[in-house]
XYZ file of C-alpha atoms in Angstrom:
136
model
C -0.007 0.036 -0.036
C 2.794 2.451 0.886
C 4.494 1.526 -2.376
C 1.514 2.756 -4.396
C 1.290 5.919 -2.394
C 5.019 6.596 -2.869
C 4.633 6.073 -6.662
C 1.654 8.464 -6.710
C 3.728 11.108 -4.885
C 6.599 10.693 -7.377
C 4.184 11.209 -10.284
C 2.726 14.340 -8.568
C 6.220 15.551 -7.916
C 7.146 15.091 -11.580
C 4.107 17.148 -12.653
C 4.953 19.841 -10.123
C 8.598 19.941 -11.251
C 7.505 20.140 -14.927
C 5.233 23.151 -14.157
C 8.002 24.914 -12.248
C 10.479 24.289 -15.008
C 8.266 25.743 -17.725
C 6.959 29.047 -16.390
C 9.136 32.113 -16.397
C 8.191 35.409 -14.831
C 9.751 38.318 -16.717
C 10.049 41.755 -15.119
C 11.195 44.645 -17.179
C 12.444 47.927 -15.649
C 14.387 51.012 -16.372
C 12.756 51.382 -19.791
C 9.943 53.185 -21.654
C 6.668 51.478 -22.458
C 7.684 51.001 -26.088
C 10.865 49.077 -25.161
C 8.904 46.908 -22.754
C 6.349 46.106 -25.443
C 9.139 45.275 -27.906
C 10.804 42.784 -25.540
C 7.411 41.160 -24.649
C 6.653 40.828 -28.384
C 9.861 38.900 -28.980
C 8.948 36.546 -26.101
C 5.265 36.292 -27.250
C 6.462 35.016 -30.572
C 8.392 32.247 -29.013
C 6.275 31.280 -25.976
C 2.667 31.231 -24.704
C 1.816 34.361 -22.709
C 0.150 33.298 -19.495
C -0.145 36.510 -17.559
C 0.552 40.236 -17.727
C 0.470 42.569 -14.874
C 0.277 46.333 -15.819
C 2.617 48.675 -13.939
C 1.312 50.325 -10.791
C 0.152 53.890 -10.718
C 2.225 56.560 -9.079
C 0.839 57.073 -5.627
C 3.376 59.103 -3.790
C 5.409 62.158 -4.812
C 9.007 61.526 -5.986
C 10.627 59.099 -8.391
C 8.815 55.832 -9.067
C 10.324 52.832 -10.845
C 7.890 51.314 -13.351
C 8.064 47.611 -13.735
C 6.256 45.546 -16.444
C 5.616 41.891 -15.577
C 4.504 38.910 -17.642
C 4.685 35.216 -17.290
C 5.499 32.910 -20.229
C 5.037 29.112 -20.573
C 8.173 27.892 -22.291
C 6.728 24.388 -22.889
C 3.895 25.501 -25.113
C 4.925 28.035 -27.686
C 5.126 28.931 -31.358
C 8.881 29.480 -31.412
C 8.391 31.812 -34.291
C 11.341 33.870 -35.442
C 10.966 37.722 -35.452
C 12.949 40.613 -36.670
C 14.930 42.052 -33.801
C 13.164 45.322 -32.718
C 15.031 48.595 -32.009
C 15.250 49.723 -28.409
C 15.329 53.334 -27.437
C 17.542 52.528 -24.503
C 18.756 49.722 -22.263
C 16.181 47.423 -20.540
C 16.711 45.780 -17.163
C 15.301 42.244 -17.026
C 14.677 39.923 -14.140
C 13.850 36.275 -15.090
C 12.494 33.972 -12.457
C 11.623 30.299 -12.948
C 13.082 26.780 -13.404
C 16.698 26.465 -14.497
C 15.919 25.092 -17.945
C 13.047 27.646 -18.638
C 15.079 30.585 -17.640
C 18.018 29.381 -19.771
C 15.617 29.088 -22.787
C 14.211 32.639 -22.273
C 17.806 33.935 -22.064
C 18.677 32.227 -25.368
C 15.578 33.657 -27.041
C 16.422 37.227 -25.828
C 19.957 36.748 -27.131
C 18.633 36.123 -30.647
C 17.133 39.660 -30.723
C 19.205 41.740 -28.368
C 22.642 42.247 -26.959
C 22.376 40.671 -23.564
C 24.693 41.456 -20.603
C 24.304 39.126 -17.712
C 24.312 41.081 -14.433
C 23.642 38.480 -11.707
C 22.296 34.950 -11.225
C 20.820 33.634 -7.998
C 20.119 29.877 -7.765
C 17.740 28.178 -5.401
C 16.701 24.679 -4.835
C 14.184 24.515 -7.633
C 14.217 27.917 -9.251
C 16.794 30.447 -10.467
C 16.804 34.225 -10.911
C 18.737 35.928 -13.678
C 19.282 39.670 -13.967
C 20.084 40.867 -17.504
C 20.631 44.149 -19.352
C 19.282 44.232 -22.825
C 20.417 46.635 -25.615
C 19.655 46.992 -29.328
C 22.159 45.407 -31.678
């Protein structure tokens, strides 16, 4: 009986691990709206967009950092090639997700932009990568 329970837990764990390894949350900062849209369009041609969070509204006086956030599923995508868009400036990127999925998104971004790796933080099941994108 315990053998069947253990096998069921392994299958559940595999499904959980698969889900973790396919979703990547992408946060874009230090850029204008047009540059954020250009980066998200490149990713949208490669992967299935799952969720977009619009930037918050300015509530207090003083400088406010605008962050655009979207989640992409790297397992279910079109993987279409696109023409690399022009960027008005550099774009700060934070990728969060499973190791394989984050690596795939980094490769996709490198096909359209100059990518400078700023920092990588690894956890038990997820990783975080900070990048700086620029036009080619």
